[in-house]
Amino acid sequence: MKKYEPQHEEILSAGIDIGTSTTKLVISKFSLMNMAGGMHMPRIEIINKEVLHRSPIYRTPLLSQATIDMEAVDELVKKEYANAGIGPNDIQTGAVIITGETATKQNAQEMVHHLSDHAGEFLVATAGPDLEGIIAAKGSGAYEYSKKTGKVIANIDIGGGTANAAVYKSGKLCGTCTLHIGGRLIEFTGNQIKSISPPIKQLFRQWGSPYSEITVGGIRNRYEIKRLTDFMAAVIARMLKRDLSAADQPLLLGHDPNWREDIDEIMFSGGISECLYKYEMGTFGTVTYNDIGEMLAASLRENRELSEWKWITPDETVRATVLGAGTQTTEISGATIHVEEKDLPLRNLPVFQVPFGHEFKKGLNRMREAVKQALDMFDPQGEGQNFALYITELPYLGFRDVQELADMILEAIKVKPNPAQPLVIVLESDHAKVLGQTIKVQNQEQSIICIDQIRVEHGDYIDIGHLLQTGVVPVVIKTLTFHH
């Protein structure tokens, strides 16, 4: 930073969450300051964060079961910006996140790109179920709680369509799991059933009579539907114990629970936790639930297995995901890096962590699987969304080791839909230049951005700026989290 440039700056961030049931928006202000002394490399840090505006909680506008009403969402965002006294040009960062079953709508991708073009400088993410769980755990306070206490905490974010669990220990992500469990999986009109979601229909078929006879237009049968929500609560308990049965499979979305640790304490966020904690005190526009939300909350409270864990009260209930959508900080990379100027700047790259656990061979063997998991998480439709591999806990590397690592990385990325895009590697340790150059020697055609000395986290997003005269690059880390 040159002497005449400001050492202090304020930026505005917006978070917009378009969920299965509800849509909400938050505007925040971050104060940035250069924390390095005059003779040192600049280090910009966020020194203060303040929520300026929280929107009411709106019912998500849909044109049909398969399509989001983009115009209505647009109007809603414009209205909230006006209420906050800001325009799209005032927003420098933030996230548009489409969560739950809304992420499966036909025009979900179109919606986030449209909003990011019209609502300011956005990080664009259509949250897949794993990413959604991670974002919610940061917004609810579970991530921060695990950092403070060193305990293993599971955050279960239950909305209209899905229950997204993310497990953290000492601020490190242990694993995730998502279930088809949510308040709007059965909806009512008066005393009649208005809709039943496909996973619930499958479950009812599996259970046979009288459940297989529960259909749209049928009577709102309290006993049988309460048995369903009791079953959902029991499935959550089994999921937390990594003990899902064959009978639970219709409610599993994606992979089995993939953490190894035993859970110490649990936290609930999302719309269903609003039914438990009532934080919004009448501001929630959908208090007259015509769905199974209240019943599901009652089943959670009554479940004996769930009561075996200590329940930690969340910082946020229904707003956990939207508040998990927006901190930004700039860091400077190490000085020994390998970058190709023609490919910079790069924006909005999700970060996938590959921990070696200080064992070189084990880490190498993980690389192929890591790239596949990154594709599943960040590019499920195979559209070519690039990502950064964040390689941590490397042991001491000799020359041969660096060659082997370069070989394995080049082999692993062959499964990417667009292998010609820049290969982005972030290293915790000081190996970026030698690894980048070795990969380049092995494959002249491959474009490589290899940087180090950057602390990121699994699920963060990064922007990498132009190469500076000092031979470093500025890196903007968009941590999808919000701390009070």
Coordinates of C-alpha atoms in Angstrom, one line a residue:
M1 CA 0.0 0.0 0.0
K2 CA 1.6 3.3 -1.0
K3 CA 1.9 6.0 1.7
Y4 CA -0.9 8.2 0.3
E5 CA -3.4 5.4 0.1
P6 CA -5.9 5.1 2.9
Q7 CA -4.8 2.7 5.8
H8 CA -8.5 2.3 6.7
E9 CA -11.5 1.4 4.6
E10 CA -15.1 0.4 5.0
I11 CA -17.0 -2.0 2.7
L12 CA -20.6 -3.1 2.5
S13 CA -21.5 -6.7 2.2
A14 CA -24.9 -8.3 1.3
G15 CA -26.1 -11.8 2.0
I16 CA -29.1 -13.1 0.2
D17 CA -30.5 -16.6 1.0
I18 CA -33.3 -18.0 -1.2
G19 CA -34.4 -21.2 0.6
T20 CA -37.1 -23.8 0.2
S21 CA -39.6 -21.9 2.4
T22 CA -38.1 -18.5 3.0
T23 CA -36.0 -15.7 1.5
K24 CA -34.1 -13.2 3.5
L25 CA -31.4 -10.5 3.1
V26 CA -28.8 -9.0 5.4
I27 CA -26.6 -5.9 4.8
S28 CA -23.4 -5.7 6.9
K29 CA -20.5 -3.2 7.2
F30 CA -16.9 -4.3 7.6
S31 CA -14.0 -2.0 8.7
L32 CA -10.7 -3.0 7.1
M33 CA -7.3 -1.8 8.3
N34 CA -3.6 -2.3 7.4
M35 CA -2.3 -4.0 10.5
A36 CA 1.4 -4.1 9.4
G37 CA 4.0 -1.5 10.4
G38 CA 5.3 1.1 7.9
M39 CA 8.3 -1.0 6.9
H40 CA 6.4 -4.3 6.6
M41 CA 4.3 -5.9 3.8
P42 CA 0.7 -4.6 4.1
R43 CA -1.7 -7.0 5.9
I44 CA -5.3 -5.9 5.6
E45 CA -7.6 -7.3 8.3
I46 CA -11.2 -6.9 9.2
I47 CA -11.2 -5.1 12.6
N48 CA -15.0 -4.6 13.0
K49 CA -18.2 -6.1 11.6
E50 CA -21.7 -4.6 12.1
V51 CA -25.1 -5.7 10.8
L52 CA -26.8 -2.6 9.3
H53 CA -30.0 -4.1 8.0
R54 CA -32.0 -7.4 8.4
S55 CA -34.9 -7.9 6.0
P56 CA -38.2 -9.4 7.2
I57 CA -38.4 -13.1 6.4
Y58 CA -40.3 -13.5 3.1
R59 CA -41.9 -16.6 1.8
T60 CA -39.8 -17.7 -1.2
P61 CA -41.6 -16.5 -4.4
L62 CA -42.2 -19.4 -6.8
L63 CA -43.9 -19.4 -10.2
S64 CA -44.5 -23.2 -10.0
Q65 CA -43.1 -26.2 -8.1
A66 CA -40.1 -26.2 -10.5
T67 CA -39.5 -22.5 -11.0
I68 CA -38.4 -19.5 -8.9
D69 CA -40.2 -16.2 -9.6
M70 CA -37.1 -14.2 -10.5
E71 CA -38.9 -10.9 -11.0
A72 CA -40.5 -11.2 -7.5
V73 CA -37.1 -11.9 -5.9
D74 CA -35.6 -9.0 -7.8
E75 CA -38.3 -6.7 -6.5
L76 CA -37.8 -8.0 -3.0
V77 CA -34.1 -7.2 -3.1
K78 CA -34.6 -3.7 -4.6
K79 CA -37.1 -3.0 -1.9
E80 CA -34.8 -4.1 0.9
Y81 CA -31.8 -2.1 -0.6
A82 CA -34.1 1.0 -0.6
N83 CA -35.1 0.3 3.0
A84 CA -31.4 0.1 4.0
G85 CA -30.7 3.3 2.0
I86 CA -28.2 1.8 -0.3
G87 CA -27.9 1.0 -4.1
P88 CA -26.3 -2.0 -5.8
N89 CA -23.1 0.0 -6.5
D90 CA -22.5 0.4 -2.8
I91 CA -22.1 -3.4 -2.3
Q92 CA -18.6 -4.7 -2.7
T93 CA -19.0 -8.2 -1.6
G94 CA -21.4 -10.9 -0.3
A95 CA -23.1 -14.0 -1.3
V96 CA -26.3 -15.1 -3.1
I97 CA -27.1 -18.5 -1.9
I98 CA -29.9 -20.8 -3.1
T99 CA -30.5 -23.5 -0.5
G100 CA -32.5 -26.6 0.2
E101 CA -34.9 -27.8 -2.5
T102 CA -34.8 -24.4 -4.2
A103 CA -31.3 -25.3 -5.5
T104 CA -33.0 -28.0 -7.6
K105 CA -35.4 -25.5 -9.4
Q106 CA -35.0 -25.3 -13.1
N107 CA -33.8 -21.7 -13.1
A108 CA -31.7 -21.7 -9.9
Q109 CA -28.4 -21.0 -11.6
E110 CA -30.0 -18.3 -13.8
M111 CA -31.3 -16.8 -10.6
V112 CA -28.0 -16.4 -8.8
H113 CA -26.2 -15.1 -11.9
H114 CA -29.0 -12.6 -12.5
L115 CA -28.8 -11.4 -8.9
S116 CA -25.1 -11.2 -8.9
D117 CA -25.2 -9.0 -12.1
H118 CA -27.9 -6.7 -10.6
A119 CA -27.3 -6.6 -6.8
G120 CA -23.6 -5.7 -6.5
E121 CA -20.2 -7.4 -6.5
F122 CA -21.2 -10.9 -5.4
L123 CA -19.6 -14.1 -4.6
V124 CA -22.0 -16.5 -6.4
A125 CA -22.7 -19.8 -4.9
T126 CA -25.6 -22.2 -5.4
A127 CA -25.1 -24.1 -2.2
G128 CA -25.0 -27.8 -2.6
P129 CA -26.1 -29.6 0.5
D130 CA -22.6 -30.0 2.0
L131 CA -21.7 -26.4 1.5
E132 CA -25.1 -25.3 2.9
G133 CA -24.4 -27.3 6.1
I134 CA -21.0 -25.6 6.4
I135 CA -22.4 -22.1 5.9
A136 CA -25.2 -22.6 8.4
A137 CA -22.8 -23.9 11.0
K138 CA -20.8 -20.7 10.7
G139 CA -23.9 -18.5 10.9
S140 CA -25.4 -20.4 13.8
G141 CA -22.3 -20.1 16.0
A142 CA -21.6 -23.8 16.1
Y143 CA -18.2 -23.4 14.3
E144 CA -17.1 -20.6 16.7
Y145 CA -18.3 -22.7 19.7
S146 CA -16.2 -25.7 18.6
K147 CA -13.2 -23.4 18.2
K148 CA -13.6 -22.0 21.7
T149 CA -14.3 -25.3 23.5
G150 CA -12.4 -27.8 21.5
K151 CA -15.5 -30.0 21.6
V152 CA -17.1 -32.0 18.7
I153 CA -20.3 -30.1 17.8
A154 CA -22.9 -31.0 15.2
N155 CA -25.0 -28.2 13.7
I156 CA -28.2 -29.5 12.2
D157 CA -29.8 -26.8 10.0
I158 CA -33.4 -27.9 9.2
G159 CA -35.4 -25.8 6.8
G160 CA -38.3 -26.5 4.5
G161 CA -36.8 -29.3 2.5
T162 CA -33.5 -30.5 4.0
A163 CA -31.6 -31.1 7.2
N164 CA -28.0 -30.2 6.7
A165 CA -25.6 -31.5 9.4
A166 CA -22.0 -30.2 9.7
V167 CA -19.7 -31.5 12.4
Y168 CA -16.8 -29.4 13.7
K169 CA -14.1 -30.0 16.2
S170 CA -11.8 -27.1 17.4
G171 CA -12.9 -25.1 14.3
K172 CA -12.0 -27.9 11.9
L173 CA -14.7 -29.5 9.7
C174 CA -15.0 -33.2 10.5
G175 CA -17.8 -34.1 8.0
T176 CA -21.3 -33.4 6.7
C177 CA -24.5 -35.2 6.0
T178 CA -27.8 -34.2 4.5
L179 CA -31.3 -35.7 4.9
H180 CA -34.6 -35.2 3.2
I181 CA -36.1 -33.8 6.5
G182 CA -37.8 -30.5 6.6
G183 CA -41.0 -28.6 7.5
R184 CA -42.5 -28.4 4.0
L185 CA -42.2 -32.0 2.9
I186 CA -45.9 -32.3 3.6
E187 CA -48.1 -29.2 3.2
F188 CA -51.7 -28.7 4.1
T189 CA -54.6 -26.5 3.0
G190 CA -57.2 -26.4 5.8
N191 CA -57.8 -30.0 6.8
Q192 CA -56.5 -31.5 3.6
I193 CA -53.1 -32.6 2.4
K194 CA -51.9 -30.2 -0.3
S195 CA -48.6 -31.8 -1.2
I196 CA -46.3 -34.7 -0.3
S197 CA -42.6 -34.6 -1.4
P198 CA -41.2 -37.6 -3.4
P199 CA -38.9 -38.9 -0.6
I200 CA -41.9 -39.0 1.8
K201 CA -44.1 -40.8 -0.8
Q202 CA -41.3 -43.4 -1.2
L203 CA -41.1 -43.8 2.6
F204 CA -44.9 -44.3 2.8
R205 CA -44.8 -46.9 0.1
Q206 CA -42.1 -48.7 2.0
W207 CA -44.2 -48.6 5.2
G208 CA -47.3 -50.0 3.4
S209 CA -50.8 -49.6 4.6
P210 CA -52.2 -47.4 6.1
Y211 CA -49.4 -45.0 5.1
S212 CA -49.4 -45.9 1.4
E213 CA -53.0 -44.6 1.3
I214 CA -52.0 -41.1 2.5
T215 CA -52.3 -39.0 -0.7
V216 CA -52.8 -35.4 -1.8
G217 CA -56.4 -34.3 -1.1
G218 CA -56.6 -36.8 1.8
I219 CA -57.4 -35.8 5.4
R220 CA -54.7 -34.2 7.6
N221 CA -54.3 -37.3 9.8
R222 CA -52.6 -36.2 13.0
Y223 CA -51.5 -39.6 14.3
E224 CA -49.9 -41.0 11.2
I225 CA -48.2 -37.8 10.3
K226 CA -46.9 -37.4 13.8
R227 CA -45.5 -40.9 13.5
L228 CA -43.6 -39.6 10.4
T229 CA -42.1 -36.6 12.2
D230 CA -41.1 -38.9 15.2
F231 CA -39.4 -41.1 12.6
M232 CA -37.6 -38.1 11.2
A233 CA -36.3 -37.1 14.6
A234 CA -35.1 -40.7 15.2
V235 CA -33.3 -40.7 11.8
I236 CA -31.4 -37.5 12.8
A237 CA -30.3 -39.2 16.0
R238 CA -29.1 -42.3 14.1
M239 CA -27.3 -40.1 11.5
L240 CA -25.5 -38.3 14.4
K241 CA -24.4 -41.7 15.7
R242 CA -23.3 -42.7 12.1
D243 CA -25.8 -45.6 12.4
L244 CA -28.4 -45.1 9.6
S245 CA -30.3 -48.3 8.8
A246 CA -31.6 -49.6 5.4
A247 CA -35.1 -48.3 6.4
D248 CA -33.7 -44.8 6.7
Q249 CA -32.3 -44.7 3.1
P250 CA -35.2 -42.9 1.5
L251 CA -34.4 -39.8 3.7
L252 CA -30.7 -39.8 2.9
L253 CA -29.6 -37.2 0.3
G254 CA -26.1 -38.0 -1.1
H255 CA -23.4 -39.6 1.1
D256 CA -23.6 -41.3 4.5
P257 CA -22.3 -39.4 7.6
N258 CA -18.5 -39.1 6.9
W259 CA -17.0 -37.9 10.2
R260 CA -15.1 -40.3 12.5
E261 CA -15.5 -38.5 15.8
D262 CA -18.2 -39.1 18.5
I263 CA -20.3 -36.0 18.9
D264 CA -20.2 -34.2 22.2
E265 CA -23.0 -31.6 21.8
I266 CA -25.5 -30.5 19.2
M267 CA -27.0 -27.3 17.9
F268 CA -30.1 -26.8 15.7
S269 CA -30.5 -23.9 13.3
G270 CA -32.9 -23.1 10.3
G271 CA -36.6 -22.6 10.2
I272 CA -37.4 -25.6 12.4
S273 CA -35.1 -24.3 15.1
E274 CA -37.1 -21.1 15.0
C275 CA -40.1 -23.3 16.0
L276 CA -37.9 -24.5 19.0
Y277 CA -36.5 -21.1 20.1
K278 CA -38.9 -18.4 18.7
Y279 CA -36.1 -15.8 18.2
E280 CA -38.0 -13.8 15.6
M281 CA -41.0 -13.1 18.0
G282 CA -43.7 -12.6 15.4
T283 CA -41.6 -11.2 12.6
F284 CA -41.6 -14.5 10.8
G285 CA -44.1 -14.1 8.0
T286 CA -45.0 -17.8 8.0
V287 CA -46.0 -18.3 11.6
T288 CA -49.3 -19.8 10.5
Y289 CA -47.5 -22.9 9.2
N290 CA -49.5 -25.0 6.9
D291 CA -46.9 -27.8 7.0
I292 CA -45.3 -30.3 9.4
G293 CA -42.8 -27.8 10.8
E294 CA -44.2 -27.4 14.3
M295 CA -44.9 -31.1 14.6
L296 CA -41.3 -31.9 13.6
A297 CA -40.0 -29.4 16.2
A298 CA -42.1 -31.2 18.8
S299 CA -40.7 -34.6 17.7
L300 CA -37.2 -33.3 18.1
R301 CA -37.9 -32.1 21.6
E302 CA -39.5 -35.4 22.6
N303 CA -36.9 -37.7 21.1
R304 CA -35.1 -39.7 23.8
E305 CA -31.9 -40.3 21.8
L306 CA -31.5 -36.6 20.9
S307 CA -31.9 -35.7 24.6
E308 CA -28.7 -37.7 25.4
W309 CA -26.7 -34.9 23.9
K310 CA -26.4 -31.4 25.4
W311 CA -28.2 -28.9 23.2
I312 CA -26.4 -25.6 22.7
T313 CA -28.6 -22.6 21.9
P314 CA -27.7 -21.1 18.5
D315 CA -26.8 -17.5 17.9
E316 CA -29.3 -17.5 15.0
T317 CA -32.2 -19.8 14.0
V318 CA -33.8 -19.1 10.6
R319 CA -31.2 -16.5 9.7
A320 CA -28.1 -18.7 10.3
T321 CA -27.5 -19.3 6.5
V322 CA -28.0 -15.7 5.4
L323 CA -25.6 -14.5 8.2
G324 CA -23.2 -17.2 7.1
A325 CA -22.9 -15.4 3.8
G326 CA -20.4 -12.6 3.8
T327 CA -17.1 -11.8 5.5
Q328 CA -14.2 -10.6 3.3
T329 CA -10.6 -10.2 4.1
T330 CA -7.5 -9.6 2.0
E331 CA -4.2 -11.4 2.6
I332 CA -0.9 -11.3 0.8
S333 CA 0.6 -14.5 -0.4
G334 CA 4.2 -15.6 0.3
A335 CA 6.9 -14.2 -2.0
T336 CA 8.0 -17.5 -3.4
I337 CA 5.1 -18.4 -5.7
H338 CA 4.4 -19.6 -9.2
V339 CA 1.6 -17.7 -11.1
E340 CA 0.8 -17.1 -14.7
E341 CA 0.0 -13.4 -15.1
K342 CA -2.3 -14.0 -18.1
D343 CA -4.7 -16.0 -15.9
L344 CA -5.1 -13.3 -13.2
P345 CA -7.2 -12.1 -11.6
L346 CA -9.2 -15.2 -10.7
R347 CA -12.5 -14.7 -8.8
N348 CA -14.8 -16.8 -6.6
L349 CA -12.9 -20.0 -6.4
P350 CA -14.2 -22.4 -3.8
V351 CA -11.5 -24.0 -1.6
F352 CA -11.2 -27.8 -1.1
Q353 CA -8.8 -28.9 1.6
V354 CA -6.6 -31.9 1.2
P355 CA -4.9 -32.6 4.6
F356 CA -1.8 -34.9 4.3
G357 CA -1.7 -35.5 8.1
H358 CA 2.1 -35.2 7.9
E359 CA 2.2 -38.6 6.0
F360 CA 3.3 -38.1 2.4
K361 CA 2.2 -41.5 0.9
K362 CA -1.3 -41.4 2.6
G363 CA -1.8 -37.8 1.4
L364 CA -0.8 -38.8 -2.2
N365 CA -3.3 -41.6 -2.2
R366 CA -6.0 -39.2 -1.1
M367 CA -5.5 -36.8 -4.0
R368 CA -7.6 -38.6 -6.7
E369 CA -10.6 -39.0 -4.3
A370 CA -10.2 -35.4 -3.1
V371 CA -10.5 -34.0 -6.6
K372 CA -13.6 -36.2 -7.2
Q373 CA -15.2 -34.9 -3.9
A374 CA -14.4 -31.3 -4.9
L375 CA -16.2 -31.8 -8.2
D376 CA -19.2 -33.4 -6.3
M377 CA -19.3 -30.4 -3.9
F378 CA -18.6 -27.4 -6.2
D379 CA -19.5 -28.6 -9.7
P380 CA -22.3 -31.3 -9.3
Q381 CA -23.7 -30.4 -12.8
G382 CA -20.3 -30.7 -14.5
E383 CA -20.5 -27.1 -15.8
G384 CA -16.7 -26.5 -15.3
Q385 CA -16.8 -24.5 -12.0
N386 CA -13.1 -24.2 -11.1
F387 CA -11.8 -24.7 -7.5
A388 CA -8.6 -24.4 -5.5
L389 CA -7.0 -27.4 -3.9
Y390 CA -5.7 -26.3 -0.4
I391 CA -2.9 -28.8 0.5
T392 CA -2.2 -28.8 4.3
E393 CA -0.1 -30.8 6.8
L394 CA 2.7 -31.6 4.3
P395 CA 5.7 -33.3 5.8
Y396 CA 9.2 -32.3 4.8
L397 CA 9.5 -32.7 1.0
G398 CA 12.6 -33.8 -0.9
F399 CA 13.1 -33.2 -4.6
R400 CA 11.6 -36.7 -5.5
D401 CA 8.6 -36.1 -3.3
V402 CA 7.8 -32.8 -5.1
Q403 CA 8.0 -34.6 -8.4
E404 CA 5.7 -37.4 -7.1
L405 CA 3.2 -34.8 -5.8
A406 CA 3.2 -32.9 -9.1
D407 CA 2.6 -36.2 -11.0
M408 CA -0.3 -37.2 -8.8
I409 CA -1.9 -33.8 -9.0
L410 CA -1.8 -33.8 -12.8
E411 CA -3.2 -37.4 -12.8
A412 CA -6.0 -36.5 -10.4
I413 CA -7.3 -33.4 -12.3
K414 CA -7.8 -35.4 -15.5
V415 CA -11.4 -36.0 -14.3
K416 CA -12.2 -32.3 -14.4
P417 CA -14.8 -31.4 -17.1
N418 CA -12.5 -28.6 -18.3
P419 CA -8.8 -29.6 -17.6
A420 CA -7.5 -26.6 -19.6
Q421 CA -8.7 -24.1 -16.9
P422 CA -6.0 -22.9 -14.5
L423 CA -4.9 -25.4 -11.9
V424 CA -5.1 -23.5 -8.6
I425 CA -3.1 -24.8 -5.6
V426 CA -2.9 -23.1 -2.2
L427 CA -0.3 -24.4 0.1
E428 CA -0.1 -23.9 3.9
S429 CA 3.7 -24.5 3.7
D430 CA 6.4 -22.7 1.7
H431 CA 6.5 -25.0 -1.4
A432 CA 4.6 -23.0 -4.0
K433 CA 7.4 -22.0 -6.3
V434 CA 9.1 -25.4 -6.5
L435 CA 5.8 -27.3 -6.9
G436 CA 4.4 -24.9 -9.5
Q437 CA 7.6 -25.1 -11.5
T438 CA 7.8 -28.9 -11.3
I439 CA 4.2 -29.2 -12.6
K440 CA 5.0 -26.8 -15.4
V441 CA 8.1 -28.9 -16.4
Q442 CA 5.9 -32.1 -16.4
N443 CA 3.1 -30.5 -18.5
Q444 CA 4.0 -27.3 -20.4
E445 CA 0.4 -26.8 -21.5
Q446 CA -1.0 -26.7 -18.0
S447 CA -1.7 -23.2 -16.7
I448 CA -0.8 -23.1 -13.0
I449 CA -1.4 -20.7 -10.1
C450 CA 0.4 -22.0 -7.0
I451 CA 0.5 -19.8 -3.9
D452 CA 1.4 -20.3 -0.3
Q453 CA 1.5 -18.6 3.2
I454 CA -2.3 -18.2 3.0
R455 CA -4.6 -19.4 5.7
V456 CA -7.9 -20.5 4.2
E457 CA -10.5 -23.0 5.3
H458 CA -12.5 -25.7 3.6
G459 CA -15.6 -24.1 2.1
D460 CA -14.1 -20.6 1.8
Y461 CA -14.0 -18.8 -1.5
I462 CA -11.0 -16.9 -2.8
D463 CA -10.2 -14.1 -5.3
I464 CA -6.5 -13.9 -6.5
G465 CA -5.4 -10.5 -7.8
H466 CA -2.7 -9.4 -10.2
L467 CA 0.9 -10.0 -9.4
L468 CA 2.4 -7.1 -7.5
Q469 CA 5.9 -5.6 -8.1
T470 CA 7.1 -7.3 -5.0
G471 CA 6.4 -10.7 -6.5
V472 CA 3.4 -11.4 -4.3
V473 CA -0.4 -11.6 -5.0
P474 CA -3.2 -10.1 -3.0
V475 CA -5.7 -12.8 -2.0
V476 CA -9.2 -12.0 -1.0
I477 CA -10.7 -14.7 1.3
K478 CA -14.4 -14.7 1.4
T479 CA -15.1 -16.7 4.4
L480 CA -18.8 -17.7 4.4
T481 CA -19.3 -16.8 8.0
F482 CA -20.5 -14.0 10.3
H483 CA -19.4 -13.5 13.9
H484 CA -21.1 -11.0 16.1

